[in-house]
Coordinates of C-alpha atoms in Angstrom, one line a residue:
M15 CA 154.2 81.3 -3.3
P16 CA 156.7 78.3 -4.2
Q17 CA 158.0 76.1 -1.6
V18 CA 160.3 73.6 -0.6
L19 CA 159.2 69.9 -0.7
Y20 CA 161.1 67.1 0.5
E21 CA 158.9 64.1 0.3
T22 CA 159.8 61.7 -2.7
I23 CA 157.0 61.7 -5.3
A24 CA 154.9 58.7 -5.2
D25 CA 154.2 58.4 -8.8
C26 CA 156.0 60.6 -11.1
T27 CA 156.0 59.1 -13.8
I28 CA 155.1 59.4 -17.9
P29 CA 154.1 56.5 -20.4
C30 CA 157.3 55.6 -22.4
H31 CA 157.9 52.7 -25.1
G32 CA 155.5 50.4 -23.5
G33 CA 156.4 50.9 -20.2
A34 CA 157.1 54.1 -17.7
M35 CA 159.8 56.2 -17.7
S36 CA 160.4 58.4 -14.1
V37 CA 162.3 60.9 -13.2
A38 CA 165.3 59.2 -12.0
D39 CA 165.5 57.6 -15.4
L40 CA 166.1 60.9 -17.2
W41 CA 169.1 61.0 -15.3
D42 CA 170.8 59.0 -18.1
V43 CA 170.0 60.9 -20.9
A44 CA 170.6 64.6 -19.4
L45 CA 173.5 66.7 -20.0
N46 CA 176.5 67.1 -18.0
V47 CA 177.2 71.1 -17.3
D48 CA 179.8 71.5 -20.5
E49 CA 177.1 69.6 -22.7
Y50 CA 174.6 71.8 -21.7
I51 CA 176.6 74.9 -21.8
S52 CA 177.7 74.2 -25.7
S53 CA 173.9 73.6 -27.0
M54 CA 172.8 76.7 -25.3
T55 CA 171.5 79.7 -28.0
Q56 CA 170.6 82.0 -25.2
N57 CA 172.5 83.3 -22.1
Q58 CA 175.5 81.1 -22.8
G59 CA 178.1 83.8 -22.2
V60 CA 176.5 84.7 -18.7
F61 CA 175.9 81.2 -17.3
A62 CA 179.5 80.3 -18.2
A63 CA 180.9 83.3 -16.8
A64 CA 178.6 83.1 -13.4
I65 CA 180.2 79.7 -12.9
G66 CA 184.1 80.6 -13.4
A67 CA 183.3 83.8 -10.8
T68 CA 181.5 82.1 -8.4
E69 CA 183.4 82.0 -5.0
L70 CA 182.5 79.0 -2.9
T71 CA 183.3 78.8 1.2
D72 CA 184.5 75.7 2.5
Q73 CA 181.4 75.1 4.3
Q74 CA 179.4 74.9 0.9
R75 CA 182.3 72.8 -0.2
R76 CA 181.7 70.4 2.3
L77 CA 177.8 70.7 2.2
F78 CA 177.5 67.1 1.1
A79 CA 180.3 65.6 2.6
G80 CA 180.3 61.8 2.9
D81 CA 176.9 61.8 1.7
P82 CA 176.8 61.9 -2.2
V83 CA 174.0 63.5 -3.8
R84 CA 173.1 63.4 -7.6
I85 CA 171.2 67.3 -9.0
L86 CA 168.9 67.3 -11.7
V87 CA 167.8 70.5 -12.8
F88 CA 164.9 71.3 -15.1
T89 CA 165.6 74.3 -16.9
E90 CA 165.6 76.8 -20.1
D91 CA 168.3 79.1 -21.7
F92 CA 166.1 82.2 -21.1
C93 CA 165.3 81.8 -17.2
G94 CA 167.2 84.4 -15.5
D95 CA 166.8 82.4 -11.9
S96 CA 168.7 79.6 -13.9
A97 CA 171.0 82.1 -15.1
Q98 CA 171.5 83.3 -11.6
L99 CA 171.2 80.1 -9.5
I100 CA 172.4 77.1 -11.6
P101 CA 175.8 78.1 -12.1
P102 CA 176.8 78.3 -8.5
V103 CA 175.7 74.8 -8.2
A104 CA 177.6 73.8 -11.3
R105 CA 180.8 75.4 -9.5
L106 CA 179.7 72.8 -6.4
A107 CA 179.6 69.9 -8.6
R108 CA 183.2 70.5 -10.1
E109 CA 185.1 71.4 -6.7
S110 CA 182.7 68.7 -4.7
A111 CA 183.7 64.9 -5.5
D112 CA 180.0 64.4 -3.3
V113 CA 177.9 66.4 -6.0
D114 CA 177.1 65.5 -9.4
L115 CA 175.2 67.3 -11.8
R116 CA 173.0 67.0 -14.6
I117 CA 170.8 69.2 -16.7
L118 CA 167.3 68.8 -18.7
R119 CA 165.7 71.4 -20.7
R120 CA 162.3 71.4 -19.1
D121 CA 160.0 71.6 -22.6
D122 CA 161.6 68.6 -23.6
H123 CA 160.0 66.8 -20.5
R124 CA 157.0 68.6 -19.9
D125 CA 154.7 65.8 -18.8
I126 CA 157.9 64.8 -15.9
A127 CA 158.4 68.2 -15.0
A128 CA 154.7 69.1 -14.4
N129 CA 155.1 67.1 -11.3
Y130 CA 157.0 69.9 -9.8
L131 CA 154.7 72.7 -10.0
R132 CA 154.3 75.7 -7.7
K133 CA 151.4 76.1 -5.3
D134 CA 149.5 78.3 -7.4
G135 CA 150.0 75.6 -10.1
Y136 CA 152.8 77.3 -12.3
Q137 CA 155.2 74.8 -14.0
A138 CA 158.6 77.4 -13.0
I139 CA 162.4 76.9 -13.2
P140 CA 164.4 76.3 -12.1
V141 CA 163.4 72.8 -10.8
F142 CA 166.6 71.3 -8.6
I143 CA 165.7 67.4 -7.5
V144 CA 168.1 65.8 -5.3
F145 CA 168.6 61.9 -5.7
G146 CA 171.0 59.9 -3.1
A147 CA 173.4 57.9 -4.4
D148 CA 171.6 54.7 -4.6
G149 CA 169.5 57.5 -7.5
G150 CA 166.4 57.3 -4.9
E151 CA 165.0 60.8 -5.0
R152 CA 165.1 62.8 -1.8
G153 CA 163.4 66.4 -2.3
F154 CA 163.8 69.5 -4.5
V155 CA 163.7 73.0 -4.8
I156 CA 161.5 75.0 -7.0
E157 CA 162.4 78.2 -8.7
R158 CA 164.4 80.1 -6.4
P159 CA 164.9 80.2 -2.4
Q160 CA 162.0 81.4 0.0
V161 CA 164.1 84.4 1.2
A162 CA 164.5 85.4 -2.9
Y163 CA 160.4 85.6 -3.0
S164 CA 160.3 88.1 -0.2
E165 CA 163.0 90.2 -0.4
M166 CA 161.8 90.9 -4.5
A167 CA 158.4 91.4 -3.0
A168 CA 159.4 93.9 -0.8
E169 CA 161.7 95.6 -3.7
T170 CA 158.7 96.0 -5.8
S171 CA 156.7 97.6 -3.1
R172 CA 159.6 100.0 -2.6
F173 CA 160.0 101.0 -6.3
A174 CA 156.6 101.5 -6.8
S175 CA 156.2 103.7 -3.7
E176 CA 159.1 106.0 -4.7
H177 CA 157.9 105.8 -8.4
P178 CA 154.4 107.0 -8.4
E179 CA 155.0 109.0 -11.6
I180 CA 155.0 105.2 -13.4
E181 CA 151.3 104.5 -14.8
G182 CA 149.8 101.6 -12.8
V183 CA 152.9 100.6 -11.1
S184 CA 150.8 99.7 -7.9
R185 CA 148.8 97.6 -9.7
N186 CA 149.0 93.8 -10.2
Y187 CA 151.6 92.9 -12.3
D188 CA 149.4 91.1 -15.1
R189 CA 147.2 94.7 -15.3
M190 CA 150.6 97.0 -15.9
P191 CA 151.1 98.7 -18.6
D192 CA 154.0 97.1 -20.8
E193 CA 156.1 99.7 -20.4
T194 CA 155.4 99.5 -16.5
K195 CA 155.8 95.7 -16.7
A196 CA 159.2 96.6 -18.4
A197 CA 160.4 99.0 -16.1
V198 CA 159.7 96.9 -12.9
R199 CA 161.3 93.8 -14.5
A200 CA 164.5 95.8 -15.4
N201 CA 164.7 97.2 -11.4
I202 CA 164.2 93.7 -10.0
E203 CA 167.0 92.3 -12.5
R204 CA 169.3 95.2 -11.1
Y205 CA 168.3 94.3 -7.5
R206 CA 168.7 90.7 -7.8
R207 CA 172.3 91.2 -8.8
T208 CA 173.1 92.7 -6.0
R209 CA 171.8 89.5 -3.8
T210 CA 173.1 86.7 -5.4
S211 CA 176.0 85.9 -2.7
E212 CA 172.8 85.8 -0.1
W213 CA 170.7 83.7 -2.7
V214 CA 172.9 81.3 -3.5
A215 CA 173.5 80.7 0.1
A216 CA 169.8 80.2 1.0
L217 CA 169.7 78.0 -2.1
F218 CA 172.3 75.9 -0.7
D219 CA 170.6 75.3 2.5
E220 CA 167.3 74.4 1.1
L221 CA 168.9 71.8 -1.0
E222 CA 170.6 70.5 1.9
I223 CA 167.6 70.5 3.9
A224 CA 165.9 68.5 0.6
A225 CA 169.1 65.9 1.0
R226 CA 168.9 65.3 4.9
R227 CA 165.3 65.5 5.5
A228 CA 164.7 62.0 3.1
T229 CA 167.9 60.8 5.4
L230 CA 166.6 61.6 8.8
T231 CA 163.0 60.3 7.8
T232 CA 164.6 56.9 7.0
A233 CA 166.7 56.8 9.7
E234 CA 163.4 57.5 12.1
S235 CA 161.8 54.2 10.4
D236 CA 164.4 51.8 11.1

């Protein structure tokens, strides 16, 4: 299951023009939110509408007050998690002077994105990488908040138990017939839409932990 990781990666580089490019160096070539939306070929309307529909609490707006951060995201247009979870972060960046957001397509930077893998080795998206104002990496969150995984697993189990008539519904996903996979995906997409507020709140909590943990570690070592 994916995890929140707080430690800065020690060696996150790829060869580039005879030198080395770090993940922090990608900030200058990353797209701002409007540029990313303009370049989208899938989910463009959904993504833009989700930014406009997001309503932040006062606490969320103050999440990084006095401690400015940059958040760099690896994603792809087709990703459902990205369409659900990046827009609220984009809204936060619009409403908070302490948050700057840039976006990169994972497939254009797979070598660097490969440093941010789930425990099972899968290169999942989105990946949210948090930097301090000095450009130093503080931590990152992979794919979706932890609570979303447990809730999605529980919902999939519920769906299987209530629909035993669906062929192979209790098998591991990769062993299900295609029609069953489609039914399971459709159910999860319906369920996902009912949990957006809770999962966004959990994501913000994990982003804050990722950012604060590095700050606390530095303070403790002084």
